[in-house]
PDB file of C-alpha atoms in Angstrom:
ATOM      1  CA  MET A   1       0.146   0.155   0.078  1.00 56.00           C
ATOM      2  CA  ALA A   2       2.710   2.345   1.014  1.00 62.00           C
ATOM      3  CA  ALA A   3       4.644   1.602  -2.294  1.00 61.00           C
ATOM      4  CA  ASN A   4       1.498   2.472  -4.640  1.00 71.00           C
ATOM      5  CA  THR A   5       1.093   5.712  -2.532  1.00 76.00           C
ATOM      6  CA  GLU A   6       4.728   6.650  -3.269  1.00 71.00           C
ATOM      7  CA  LYS A   7       4.367   5.938  -6.898  1.00 71.00           C
ATOM      8  CA  ILE A   8       1.210   7.968  -7.104  1.00 74.00           C
ATOM      9  CA  GLU A   9       2.861  10.912  -5.246  1.00 77.00           C
ATOM     10  CA  GLN A  10       5.813  10.685  -7.635  1.00 73.00           C
ATOM     11  CA  LYS A  11       3.502  10.920 -10.863  1.00 74.00           C
ATOM     12  CA  ASP A  12       2.093  13.822  -9.366  1.00 78.00           C
ATOM     13  CA  LYS A  13       5.360  15.399  -8.975  1.00 76.00           C
ATOM     14  CA  VAL A  14       6.382  14.862 -12.533  1.00 75.00           C
ATOM     15  CA  ILE A  15       3.087  16.223 -13.628  1.00 76.00           C
ATOM     16  CA  ILE A  16       3.402  19.321 -11.794  1.00 77.00           C
ATOM     17  CA  CYS A  17       7.292  19.805 -12.762  1.00 73.00           C
ATOM     18  CA  PHE A  18       6.294  19.360 -16.317  1.00 73.00           C
ATOM     19  CA  GLU A  19       3.657  21.854 -16.256  1.00 73.00           C
ATOM     20  CA  SER A  20       6.032  24.491 -14.818  1.00 71.00           C
ATOM     21  CA  LEU A  21       8.664  23.530 -17.508  1.00 68.00           C
ATOM     22  CA  LEU A  22       5.924  24.122 -20.237  1.00 68.00           C
ATOM     23  CA  ASN A  23       4.838  27.384 -18.698  1.00 69.00           C
ATOM     24  CA  LEU A  24       8.308  28.753 -18.813  1.00 66.00           C
ATOM     25  CA  ILE A  25       9.033  27.448 -22.483  1.00 65.00           C
ATOM     26  CA  ARG A  26       5.623  28.920 -23.602  1.00 65.00           C
ATOM     27  CA  LYS A  27       6.369  32.317 -22.211  1.00 65.00           C
ATOM     28  CA  PHE A  28       9.733  32.144 -23.886  1.00 62.00           C
ATOM     29  CA  LEU A  29       8.345  31.194 -27.408  1.00 60.00           C
ATOM     30  CA  LEU A  30       5.623  33.877 -27.142  1.00 63.00           C
ATOM     31  CA  LYS A  31       8.321  36.472 -27.105  1.00 62.00           C
ATOM     32  CA  LYS A  32      10.029  35.131 -30.172  1.00 57.00           C
ATOM     33  CA  ASP A  33       9.119  36.814 -33.361  1.00 50.00           C
ATOM     34  CA  ASP A  34       9.642  33.812 -35.604  1.00 50.00           C
ATOM     35  CA  ILE A  35       7.172  31.764 -33.523  1.00 49.00           C
ATOM     36  CA  LYS A  36       3.671  32.322 -34.645  1.00 50.00           C
ATOM     37  CA  ASN A  37       1.926  29.305 -33.439  1.00 50.00           C
ATOM     38  CA  VAL A  38       2.016  28.070 -29.851  1.00 50.00           C
ATOM     39  CA  GLU A  39      -0.980  25.968 -29.788  1.00 52.00           C
ATOM     40  CA  ASP A  40       1.218  22.854 -29.486  1.00 51.00           C
ATOM     41  CA  LEU A  41       2.460  24.226 -26.281  1.00 53.00           C
ATOM     42  CA  ASN A  42      -1.133  24.247 -24.669  1.00 56.00           C
ATOM     43  CA  ASN A  43      -0.677  22.765 -21.231  1.00 57.00           C
ATOM     44  CA  ARG A  44      -3.908  20.652 -21.044  1.00 62.00           C
ATOM     45  CA  ILE A  45      -3.078  19.117 -24.347  1.00 64.00           C
ATOM     46  CA  LEU A  46       0.433  18.164 -23.519  1.00 63.00           C
ATOM     47  CA  ILE A  47      -0.376  17.027 -19.967  1.00 64.00           C
ATOM     48  CA  ALA A  48      -3.074  14.716 -21.481  1.00 67.00           C
ATOM     49  CA  LYS A  49      -0.432  13.305 -23.877  1.00 65.00           C
ATOM     50  CA  LEU A  50       1.824  12.802 -20.898  1.00 64.00           C
ATOM     51  CA  ARG A  51      -0.409  11.284 -18.438  1.00 67.00           C
ATOM     52  CA  PRO A  52      -0.777   7.824 -20.293  1.00 69.00           C
ATOM     53  CA  HIS A  53       2.895   7.622 -20.426  1.00 64.00           C
ATOM     54  CA  ILE A  54       3.280   8.044 -16.777  1.00 64.00           C
ATOM     55  CA  ASP A  55       0.487   5.810 -15.942  1.00 64.00           C
ATOM     56  CA  SER A  56       1.929   2.933 -17.829  1.00 64.00           C
ATOM     57  CA  PHE A  57       5.397   4.261 -17.142  1.00 63.00           C
ATOM     58  CA  GLN A  58       6.718   4.523 -20.773  1.00 66.00           C
ATOM     59  CA  LEU A  59       9.958   6.207 -19.479  1.00 65.00           C
ATOM     60  CA  SER A  60      11.473   6.834 -23.074  1.00 65.00           C
ATOM     61  CA  LYS A  61       8.546   8.806 -24.281  1.00 66.00           C
ATOM     62  CA  ILE A  62       8.175  10.835 -21.134  1.00 69.00           C
ATOM     63  CA  LYS A  63      11.978  11.816 -21.598  1.00 67.00           C
ATOM     64  CA  GLY A  64      11.250  12.367 -25.396  1.00 66.00           C
ATOM     65  CA  LEU A  65       8.509  14.988 -24.587  1.00 66.00           C
ATOM     66  CA  HIS A  66      10.912  16.531 -22.086  1.00 67.00           C
ATOM     67  CA  MET A  67      13.893  16.688 -24.303  1.00 66.00           C
ATOM     68  CA  LEU A  68      11.777  18.186 -27.203  1.00 64.00           C
ATOM     69  CA  TYR A  69      10.750  21.064 -25.152  1.00 63.00           C
ATOM     70  CA  ARG A  70      14.198  21.399 -23.775  1.00 64.00           C
ATOM     71  CA  HIS A  71      15.631  21.559 -27.101  1.00 62.00           C
ATOM     72  CA  ILE A  72      13.187  24.292 -28.528  1.00 58.00           C
ATOM     73  CA  SER A  73      13.917  26.308 -25.333  1.00 58.00           C
ATOM     74  CA  ASN A  74      17.775  26.355 -25.775  1.00 59.00           C
ATOM     75  CA  GLY A  75      19.124  29.512 -24.376  1.00 57.00           C
ATOM     76  CA  PHE A  76      16.391  30.339 -21.920  1.00 60.00           C
ATOM     77  CA  THR A  77      18.163  29.942 -18.589  1.00 61.00           C
ATOM     78  CA  PRO A  78      15.245  29.559 -16.141  1.00 64.00           C
ATOM     79  CA  VAL A  79      14.141  26.386 -18.112  1.00 67.00           C
ATOM     80  CA  LYS A  80      17.335  24.548 -17.326  1.00 69.00           C
ATOM     81  CA  LYS A  81      16.735  24.142 -13.467  1.00 72.00           C
ATOM     82  CA  ASP A  82      13.257  23.002 -14.029  1.00 73.00           C
ATOM     83  CA  SER A  83      14.335  20.810 -16.726  1.00 72.00           C
ATOM     84  CA  GLU A  84      16.901  19.041 -14.396  1.00 74.00           C
ATOM     85  CA  ARG A  85      14.439  18.889 -11.710  1.00 76.00           C
ATOM     86  CA  PHE A  86      11.956  17.050 -14.115  1.00 75.00           C
ATOM     87  CA  ILE A  87      14.699  14.490 -14.989  1.00 73.00           C
ATOM     88  CA  LYS A  88      15.546  13.750 -11.469  1.00 73.00           C
ATOM     89  CA  GLN A  89      11.985  13.281 -10.471  1.00 73.00           C
ATOM     90  CA  VAL A  90      11.508  10.785 -13.542  1.00 72.00           C
ATOM     91  CA  GLU A  91      14.717   9.023 -12.422  1.00 71.00           C
ATOM     92  CA  GLU A  92      13.200   8.644  -8.799  1.00 72.00           C
ATOM     93  CA  LEU A  93      10.012   7.269 -10.416  1.00 70.00           C
ATOM     94  CA  SER A  94      11.828   4.818 -12.632  1.00 68.00           C
ATOM     95  CA  GLU A  95      13.677   3.405  -9.499  1.00 69.00           C
ATOM     96  CA  ILE A  96      10.303   2.834  -7.678  1.00 67.00           C
ATOM     97  CA  PHE A  97       9.136   0.849 -10.764  1.00 65.00           C
ATOM     98  CA  ASP A  98      12.505  -1.038 -11.469  1.00 68.00           C
ATOM     99  CA  PRO A  99      14.963  -1.182  -8.472  1.00 71.00           C
ATOM    100  CA  SER A 100      17.512  -2.955 -10.489  1.00 80.00           C
ATOM    101  CA  LYS A 101      17.665  -0.250 -13.250  1.00 82.00           C
ATOM    102  CA  PRO A 102      20.642   1.862 -11.626  1.00 83.00           C
ATOM    103  CA  GLU A 103      22.696  -1.247 -11.126  1.00 88.00           C
ATOM    104  CA  LYS A 104      22.147  -2.353 -14.733  1.00 92.00           C
ATOM    105  CA  ILE A 105      23.147   1.003 -16.214  1.00 91.00           C
ATOM    106  CA  LYS A 106      26.204   1.030 -13.972  1.00 92.00           C
ATOM    107  CA  ARG A 107      27.150  -2.345 -15.296  1.00 94.00           C
ATOM    108  CA  ILE A 108      26.414  -1.605 -18.930  1.00 95.00           C
ATOM    109  CA  LEU A 109      28.278   1.675 -18.645  1.00 94.00           C
ATOM    110  CA  GLU A 110      31.495  -0.131 -17.353  1.00 95.00           C
ATOM    111  CA  ILE A 111      31.350  -2.477 -20.344  1.00 95.00           C
ATOM    112  CA  ILE A 112      31.133   0.350 -22.734  1.00 95.00           C
ATOM    113  CA  GLN A 113      33.868   2.251 -21.090  1.00 94.00           C
ATOM    114  CA  THR A 114      36.149  -0.707 -21.148  1.00 95.00           C
ATOM    115  CA  VAL A 115      35.156  -1.380 -25.036  1.00 93.00           C
ATOM    116  CA  THR A 116      35.721   2.334 -26.050  1.00 94.00           C
ATOM    117  CA  ASP A 117      39.155   2.590 -24.056  1.00 94.00           C
ATOM    118  CA  ASN A 118      40.187  -0.810 -26.144  1.00 93.00           C
ATOM    119  CA  ILE A 119      39.087   0.703 -29.319  1.00 93.00           C
ATOM    120  CA  ILE A 120      40.974   3.974 -28.624  1.00 94.00           C
ATOM    121  CA  ARG A 121      44.131   1.949 -27.738  1.00 94.00           C
ATOM    122  CA  TYR A 122      43.737   0.072 -30.918  1.00 93.00           C
ATOM    123  CA  SER A 123      43.706   3.069 -32.892  1.00 92.00           C
ATOM    124  CA  TYR A 124      47.365   3.424 -32.312  1.00 93.00           C
ATOM    125  CA  GLU A 125      48.489   0.344 -33.733  1.00 94.00           C
ATOM    126  CA  GLU A 126      50.125   0.134 -37.086  1.00 93.00           C
ATOM    127  CA  TRP A 127      47.176  -1.275 -39.032  1.00 94.00           C
ATOM    128  CA  ALA A 128      44.943   1.405 -37.782  1.00 93.00           C
ATOM    129  CA  LYS A 129      47.064   4.529 -38.121  1.00 90.00           C
ATOM    130  CA  GLU A 130      45.389   5.665 -41.422  1.00 92.00           C
ATOM    131  CA  TYR A 131      42.113   5.941 -39.712  1.00 92.00           C
ATOM    132  CA  SER A 132      43.235   6.502 -36.001  1.00 93.00           C
ATOM    133  CA  LYS A 133      41.528   9.925 -35.752  1.00 94.00           C
ATOM    134  CA  ALA A 134      38.170   8.549 -36.889  1.00 93.00           C
ATOM    135  CA  ILE A 135      38.454   5.489 -34.581  1.00 93.00           C
ATOM    136  CA  VAL A 136      39.062   7.698 -31.721  1.00 94.00           C
ATOM    137  CA  GLU A 137      36.219  10.135 -32.587  1.00 94.00           C
ATOM    138  CA  ILE A 138      33.744   7.074 -32.947  1.00 92.00           C
ATOM    139  CA  ALA A 139      34.871   5.675 -29.599  1.00 93.00           C
ATOM    140  CA  LYS A 140      34.656   9.212 -27.792  1.00 94.00           C
ATOM    141  CA  ARG A 141      31.238   9.853 -29.142  1.00 93.00           C
ATOM    142  CA  VAL A 142      29.981   6.465 -27.792  1.00 93.00           C
ATOM    143  CA  GLN A 143      31.420   7.322 -24.363  1.00 93.00           C
ATOM    144  CA  ARG A 144      29.817  10.646 -24.542  1.00 91.00           C
ATOM    145  CA  VAL A 145      26.328   9.515 -25.583  1.00 91.00           C
ATOM    146  CA  SER A 146      26.213   6.721 -23.159  1.00 91.00           C
ATOM    147  CA  GLU A 147      27.426   8.802 -20.106  1.00 89.00           C
ATOM    148  CA  TYR A 148      24.742  11.470 -20.742  1.00 85.00           C
ATOM    149  CA  MET A 149      22.086   8.742 -20.899  1.00 83.00           C
ATOM    150  CA  ALA A 150      23.465   7.125 -17.931  1.00 85.00           C
ATOM    151  CA  ASN A 151      23.201  10.348 -16.146  1.00 80.00           C
ATOM    152  CA  ILE A 152      19.470  10.867 -16.812  1.00 73.00           C
ATOM    153  CA  GLY A 153      18.807   7.152 -16.063  1.00 76.00           C
ATOM    154  CA  ASP A 154      17.815   6.167 -19.459  1.00 80.00           C
ATOM    155  CA  LEU A 155      18.462   2.304 -19.778  1.00 84.00           C
ATOM    156  CA  ASP A 156      16.373   2.025 -22.911  1.00 83.00           C
ATOM    157  CA  GLY A 157      18.194   4.872 -24.393  1.00 85.00           C
ATOM    158  CA  ILE A 158      21.672   3.390 -23.846  1.00 90.00           C
ATOM    159  CA  PHE A 159      20.561  -0.169 -25.005  1.00 91.00           C
ATOM    160  CA  ASN A 160      18.867   1.171 -28.107  1.00 89.00           C
ATOM    161  CA  TYR A 161      21.758   3.466 -28.960  1.00 90.00           C
ATOM    162  CA  TYR A 162      24.234   0.784 -28.695  1.00 91.00           C
ATOM    163  CA  SER A 163      21.941  -1.920 -30.700  1.00 90.00           C
ATOM    164  CA  ASN A 164      21.777   0.721 -33.566  1.00 90.00           C
ATOM    165  CA  LEU A 165      25.423   1.468 -33.245  1.00 88.00           C
ATOM    166  CA  ILE A 166      26.241  -2.163 -33.813  1.00 87.00           C
ATOM    167  CA  LYS A 167      23.988  -2.216 -36.997  1.00 85.00           C
ATOM    168  CA  ASP A 168      25.619   0.864 -38.572  1.00 83.00           C
ATOM    169  CA  PHE A 169      29.122   0.158 -37.492  1.00 82.00           C
ATOM    170  CA  ARG A 170      29.105  -3.366 -38.934  1.00 80.00           C
ATOM    171  CA  GLU A 171      28.855  -1.902 -42.641  1.00 81.00           C
ATOM    172  CA  SER A 172      31.011   1.079 -42.036  1.00 88.00           C
ATOM    173  CA  LYS A 173      34.764   1.196 -43.320  1.00 90.00           C
ATOM    174  CA  ILE A 174      36.195   1.606 -39.498  1.00 90.00           C
ATOM    175  CA  GLY A 175      33.897  -1.552 -38.456  1.00 89.00           C
ATOM    176  CA  LYS A 176      35.296  -3.744 -41.325  1.00 90.00           C
ATOM    177  CA  LEU A 177      38.774  -2.623 -40.473  1.00 92.00           C
ATOM    178  CA  LEU A 178      38.446  -3.693 -36.642  1.00 91.00           C
ATOM    179  CA  GLU A 179      36.540  -6.764 -37.764  1.00 90.00           C
ATOM    180  CA  ASP A 180      39.253  -7.792 -40.151  1.00 92.00           C
ATOM    181  CA  HIS A 181      41.911  -7.398 -37.443  1.00 92.00           C
ATOM    182  CA  ASP A 182      39.403  -9.200 -34.797  1.00 91.00           C
ATOM    183  CA  LYS A 183      39.270  -5.924 -32.755  1.00 89.00           C
ATOM    184  CA  ASN A 184      35.696  -5.080 -33.090  1.00 87.00           C
ATOM    185  CA  GLU A 185      34.835  -5.181 -29.310  1.00 88.00           C
ATOM    186  CA  PHE A 186      31.541  -3.236 -29.964  1.00 87.00           C
ATOM    187  CA  SER A 187      30.037  -6.321 -31.522  1.00 87.00           C
ATOM    188  CA  SER A 188      31.793  -8.944 -29.427  1.00 86.00           C
ATOM    189  CA  GLU A 189      30.707  -7.399 -26.222  1.00 89.00           C
ATOM    190  CA  PHE A 190      27.234  -6.880 -27.200  1.00 89.00           C
ATOM    191  CA  GLU A 191      25.873 -10.030 -25.853  1.00 90.00           C
ATOM    192  CA  LYS A 192      27.035  -9.130 -22.282  1.00 92.00           C
ATOM    193  CA  ILE A 193      25.063  -5.846 -22.398  1.00 93.00           C
ATOM    194  CA  GLN A 194      21.955  -7.944 -23.860  1.00 92.00           C
ATOM    195  CA  GLU A 195      22.345 -10.234 -20.762  1.00 92.00           C
ATOM    196  CA  ILE A 196      22.413  -7.488 -18.264  1.00 93.00           C
ATOM    197  CA  TYR A 197      19.445  -5.524 -20.105  1.00 89.00           C
ATOM    198  CA  TYR A 198      17.145  -8.441 -20.134  1.00 87.00           C
ATOM    199  CA  MET A 199      18.191  -9.717 -16.602  1.00 82.00           C
ATOM    200  CA  GLU A 200      14.948 -10.089 -14.408  1.00 69.00           C
TER     201      GLU A 200
END
């Protein structure tokens, strides 16, 4: 009973925080000359869209809405604090629904960190020197994106990003180069990430 009450309270917090975020962004957009239509920022419509996601706890969709409005309000300082508070409350809500999630994120991030560190190290080997800069850039981008998603508690985002990376990387010149030298750890370590992600 107490757990259910906590969930309801957290949902209400997210709604209130999101309403506050939207109000700030709406005021900001109304001041911009190039914004002629703000109907999409009608609070009641957006909250109506948000509620089903919170009720069924579709975390990626909640964060998707949040990131959209954070993006269009880029540069409007008061939004940042509200935005960060919203993310924090979504994280807390996610931990209530899935207590194992923070540990999953931590373990997956450790694997990704090891993989990318190794990939960067391979970039200095003789066979990789021609593409060294590109290899390092890819590895650092993967680190950056994964760390960002880990910081906002987006387990699904990390997994989906890495899954898509594997598909795209397999056909790329850099991917084939690493594969030819048996150094494509992006692919070889993916099974470990899958095991953690799907772990009950």
